[in-house]
């Protein structure tokens, strides 16, 4: 076959494609465990940042793992609030479970205020301990903003009604508008707020403008994100959803009545 023959060009191009695809596939397979480790580390870091256990967003893997020693992870059945047994908690992926017929549950449209359609029947909750005692309960949550599904953590005190911290670790809202959910100043407004009433029913309002601190409702309200009313409404809806009977309500009731 001469160098100018069409056949040789096709054979060389074909072989090049095969070699490249093998290399790319091998790299993808070999890097997978590293990617999984980094993903899990990132989630741990965001959880600890949301709860204020660590404050440095650039904390090293060693610092994150060290701080995570104080965290106990539980897998709970959302409908009863009871522990799920017989499933490996570390490998259980709640995001995947929300799409798996074995674990998913459709949310009736009239209850789906977070606009997520389906959820996993089982969810992870995190108990942060201080001096051997539970100090914070961290609840993962998600729901629709304007452009994207937003994923975050809400940390509550052990009275199950007072916020200790909040943080989003994945969203696609516009930087400077809905993306201001990442703004430390806005996040700091949450500490001490009570998104539920005395009967533990969710009543959070993310209002347009600033909260009137003299209002009796102020403890249930958060300043809206300016120029981002739609994202703000999404935040309000998702927090209220996950604190309701549909979300962590049964677990929080169990925690209040008899701990964990
Ligand atoms: C390019 C672009 C990006 C926007 N991003 C967001 C966003 O992330 N979140 C949001 O609520 N509104 C966003 N908006 C604004 C909404 O379209 C809508 O005007 C707004 O939610 C109304 O809020 P306001 O009453 O606070 O202005 C964006 C608008 C434009 C033009």
XYZ file of C-alpha atoms and ligand atoms in Angstrom:
291
model
C 0.000 0.000 0.000
C 1.475 3.369 -1.030
C 1.406 6.298 1.367
C -1.073 8.109 -0.888
C -3.545 5.223 -1.106
C -7.045 5.867 0.256
C -7.054 2.412 1.873
C -3.921 3.166 3.930
C -5.338 6.528 5.037
C -8.519 4.826 6.251
C -6.603 2.018 8.024
C -4.270 4.506 9.778
C -7.193 6.750 10.777
C -9.085 3.715 12.097
C -6.112 2.450 14.126
C -5.533 5.936 15.533
C -9.171 6.097 16.631
C -8.932 2.678 18.300
C -5.701 3.570 20.136
C -7.110 6.928 21.283
C -10.402 5.456 22.469
C -8.555 2.741 24.418
C -6.354 5.407 26.039
C -9.320 7.645 26.932
C -11.364 4.716 28.299
C -8.404 3.445 30.332
C -7.813 6.908 31.769
C -11.506 7.259 32.640
C -11.576 3.868 34.371
C -8.301 4.419 36.239
C -9.225 7.915 37.394
C -12.697 6.894 38.562
C -11.698 5.925 42.137
C -9.768 9.200 42.479
C -12.760 11.181 41.201
C -15.079 9.365 43.620
C -12.739 10.074 46.538
C -12.529 13.750 45.587
C -16.297 13.991 45.201
C -16.888 12.444 48.603
C -14.246 14.721 50.151
C -15.870 17.757 48.571
C -19.267 16.835 49.999
C -17.768 16.292 53.455
C -15.998 19.655 53.255
C -19.188 21.468 52.246
C -21.133 19.785 55.001
C -18.560 20.863 57.598
C -18.441 24.402 56.171
C -22.250 24.670 56.242
C -22.273 23.618 59.879
C -19.384 25.950 60.715
C -17.230 23.064 61.986
C -14.517 24.228 59.621
C -14.278 27.752 58.233
C -11.535 27.456 55.642
C -12.926 26.548 52.190
C -9.385 25.515 51.235
C -9.057 22.995 54.065
C -6.849 20.047 53.109
C -8.081 16.469 52.772
C -6.409 15.622 56.097
C -8.134 18.541 57.870
C -11.511 17.604 56.413
C -11.168 13.935 57.337
C -9.983 14.860 60.825
C -12.989 17.183 61.377
C -15.334 14.567 59.926
C -14.394 12.218 62.774
C -16.960 14.094 64.857
C -19.742 13.274 62.394
C -22.022 10.267 62.612
C -23.890 9.447 59.408
C -27.292 7.787 59.515
C -29.522 6.437 56.812
C -33.146 7.039 57.704
C -36.471 6.067 56.205
C -38.074 9.432 55.500
C -41.640 8.207 56.022
C -41.003 6.853 59.530
C -37.834 8.663 60.597
C -36.392 5.309 61.692
C -32.901 4.004 60.877
C -32.543 1.862 57.774
C -30.571 -1.306 58.403
C -29.002 -3.792 56.009
C -27.770 -1.155 53.555
C -24.180 0.073 53.433
C -24.505 3.768 54.309
C -21.229 4.915 52.721
C -21.994 3.445 49.322
C -25.696 4.389 49.311
C -26.090 7.215 46.794
C -29.229 9.211 47.592
C -29.110 11.073 44.273
C -29.043 7.802 42.315
C -31.653 6.251 44.605
C -34.079 9.054 43.683
C -34.067 7.605 40.159
C -33.942 3.923 41.104
C -37.375 2.211 41.026
C -36.289 0.176 44.060
C -35.803 3.231 46.263
C -37.670 6.091 44.641
C -41.004 7.577 45.486
C -43.017 9.969 43.327
C -44.067 13.141 45.064
C -47.699 14.144 44.505
C -47.782 17.373 42.468
C -49.672 19.294 45.182
C -46.935 18.470 47.729
C -43.982 18.961 45.406
C -43.157 22.536 46.404
C -39.421 21.921 45.925
C -40.197 20.809 42.338
C -38.135 17.625 42.453
C -40.817 15.144 41.264
C -39.205 12.076 42.869
C -37.163 11.454 45.958
C -35.333 8.564 47.548
C -37.338 6.888 50.342
C -34.131 6.818 52.348
C -31.931 9.810 53.130
C -28.677 10.454 54.925
C -28.556 12.706 57.935
C -25.424 13.751 59.765
C -25.038 14.185 63.516
C -22.163 16.410 64.550
C -20.849 15.697 68.002
C -19.087 17.946 70.450
C -17.612 16.505 73.650
C -19.432 13.237 72.923
C -22.871 14.915 72.704
C -24.869 15.634 69.568
C -24.496 19.335 68.837
C -25.935 19.746 65.344
C -28.136 17.819 62.953
C -27.148 18.379 59.340
C -29.798 17.719 56.722
C -28.972 17.496 53.026
C -31.629 19.132 50.863
C -32.277 20.040 47.260
C -34.844 21.658 45.030
C -35.303 23.817 41.971
C -34.048 27.392 41.820
C -34.582 29.401 38.656
C -32.205 27.562 36.321
C -31.061 24.551 38.213
C -31.549 21.979 40.918
C -29.712 23.351 43.927
C -28.081 21.038 46.490
C -27.192 22.117 49.997
C -26.954 21.371 53.694
C -29.002 22.870 56.508
C -27.648 22.522 59.996
C -30.029 22.618 62.961
C -29.429 22.815 66.692
C -30.669 19.872 68.757
C -33.963 21.693 69.459
C -34.583 20.827 65.755
C -35.901 24.326 65.124
C -32.929 26.701 65.273
C -30.644 27.043 62.271
C -26.925 26.797 62.911
C -25.845 27.185 59.300
C -26.600 26.655 55.646
C -24.585 26.143 52.488
C -25.106 25.173 48.880
C -22.510 22.922 47.270
C -23.968 22.521 43.791
C -26.199 24.811 41.776
C -26.363 26.514 38.401
C -27.888 29.868 39.331
C -26.459 33.064 37.843
C -23.326 34.391 39.580
C -24.165 37.732 41.226
C -27.930 37.005 41.201
C -29.216 33.588 42.307
C -25.572 32.555 42.762
C -25.462 34.857 45.795
C -26.670 31.864 47.814
C -22.911 31.312 48.129
C -22.344 34.770 49.569
C -21.001 34.408 53.137
C -22.900 37.548 54.220
C -26.241 36.091 53.082
C -25.433 32.702 54.615
C -24.615 34.385 57.922
C -28.181 35.739 58.079
C -29.451 32.219 58.731
C -27.780 31.489 62.063
C -30.357 31.599 64.860
C -33.368 31.716 62.511
C -36.298 29.395 63.133
C -37.811 28.088 59.911
C -40.559 26.233 61.833
C -43.276 27.330 64.269
C -43.840 26.019 67.800
C -45.524 22.919 66.358
C -42.488 22.338 64.141
C -44.435 23.135 60.985
C -42.253 24.814 58.348
C -43.070 28.513 57.895
C -39.860 29.968 56.454
C -40.236 33.040 54.256
C -37.448 34.391 52.067
C -38.850 37.880 51.633
C -38.196 40.540 49.033
C -35.884 43.137 50.570
C -34.638 43.133 54.134
C -36.218 41.571 57.182
C -37.701 44.059 59.639
C -35.893 42.915 62.765
C -38.595 44.417 65.000
C -41.296 42.237 63.391
C -42.528 39.263 65.452
C -42.108 37.197 62.264
C -38.438 38.154 61.848
C -37.132 34.880 63.250
C -38.910 32.971 60.456
C -37.727 35.310 57.697
C -34.587 35.738 55.605
C -33.605 38.620 53.322
C -34.271 37.783 49.668
C -31.442 37.732 47.151
C -31.632 40.999 45.254
C -32.506 40.604 41.569
C -33.137 36.918 42.189
C -36.699 36.553 43.384
C -37.117 33.234 41.593
C -34.069 31.660 43.244
C -35.183 33.097 46.608
C -38.609 31.508 46.189
C -36.923 28.210 45.329
C -34.797 28.411 48.498
C -37.871 29.065 50.617
C -39.790 26.195 49.027
C -37.000 23.630 49.315
C -36.285 24.375 52.984
C -39.988 24.224 53.827
C -40.340 20.989 51.867
C -37.458 19.172 53.549
C -38.529 20.274 57.043
C -42.076 19.051 56.433
C -43.669 15.642 56.959
C -42.652 14.888 53.364
C -39.006 15.411 54.224
C -37.196 15.110 57.557
C -40.274 15.873 59.726
C -40.687 12.263 60.927
C -36.972 11.921 61.738
C -36.905 15.247 63.613
C -40.012 14.229 65.600
C -38.317 10.969 66.520
C -35.175 12.857 67.543
C -37.197 15.153 69.825
C -39.085 12.315 71.447
C -36.321 9.789 72.022
C -33.043 10.909 70.463
C -31.205 8.596 68.107
C -29.135 36.698 32.380
C -30.098 36.666 33.523
C -29.837 35.830 34.584
C -30.724 35.759 35.663
N -30.462 34.923 36.692
C -31.344 34.835 37.713
C -31.123 33.941 38.798
O -30.116 33.227 38.891
N -32.074 33.877 39.762
C -33.212 34.647 39.728
O -34.037 34.518 40.606
N -33.406 35.513 38.747
C -32.518 35.630 37.737
N -32.746 36.495 36.734
C -33.872 37.421 36.856
C -35.185 36.752 36.585
O -35.313 36.604 35.225
C -36.297 37.619 37.180
O -36.278 38.854 36.551
C -36.067 37.832 38.641
O -36.084 36.613 39.314
C -37.060 38.768 39.262
O -36.494 39.123 40.490
P -36.498 40.596 41.086
O -37.958 40.904 41.267
O -35.746 40.466 42.376
O -35.811 41.476 40.085
C -31.879 36.572 35.659
C -32.129 37.407 34.582
C -31.261 37.471 33.526
C -31.558 38.389 32.390
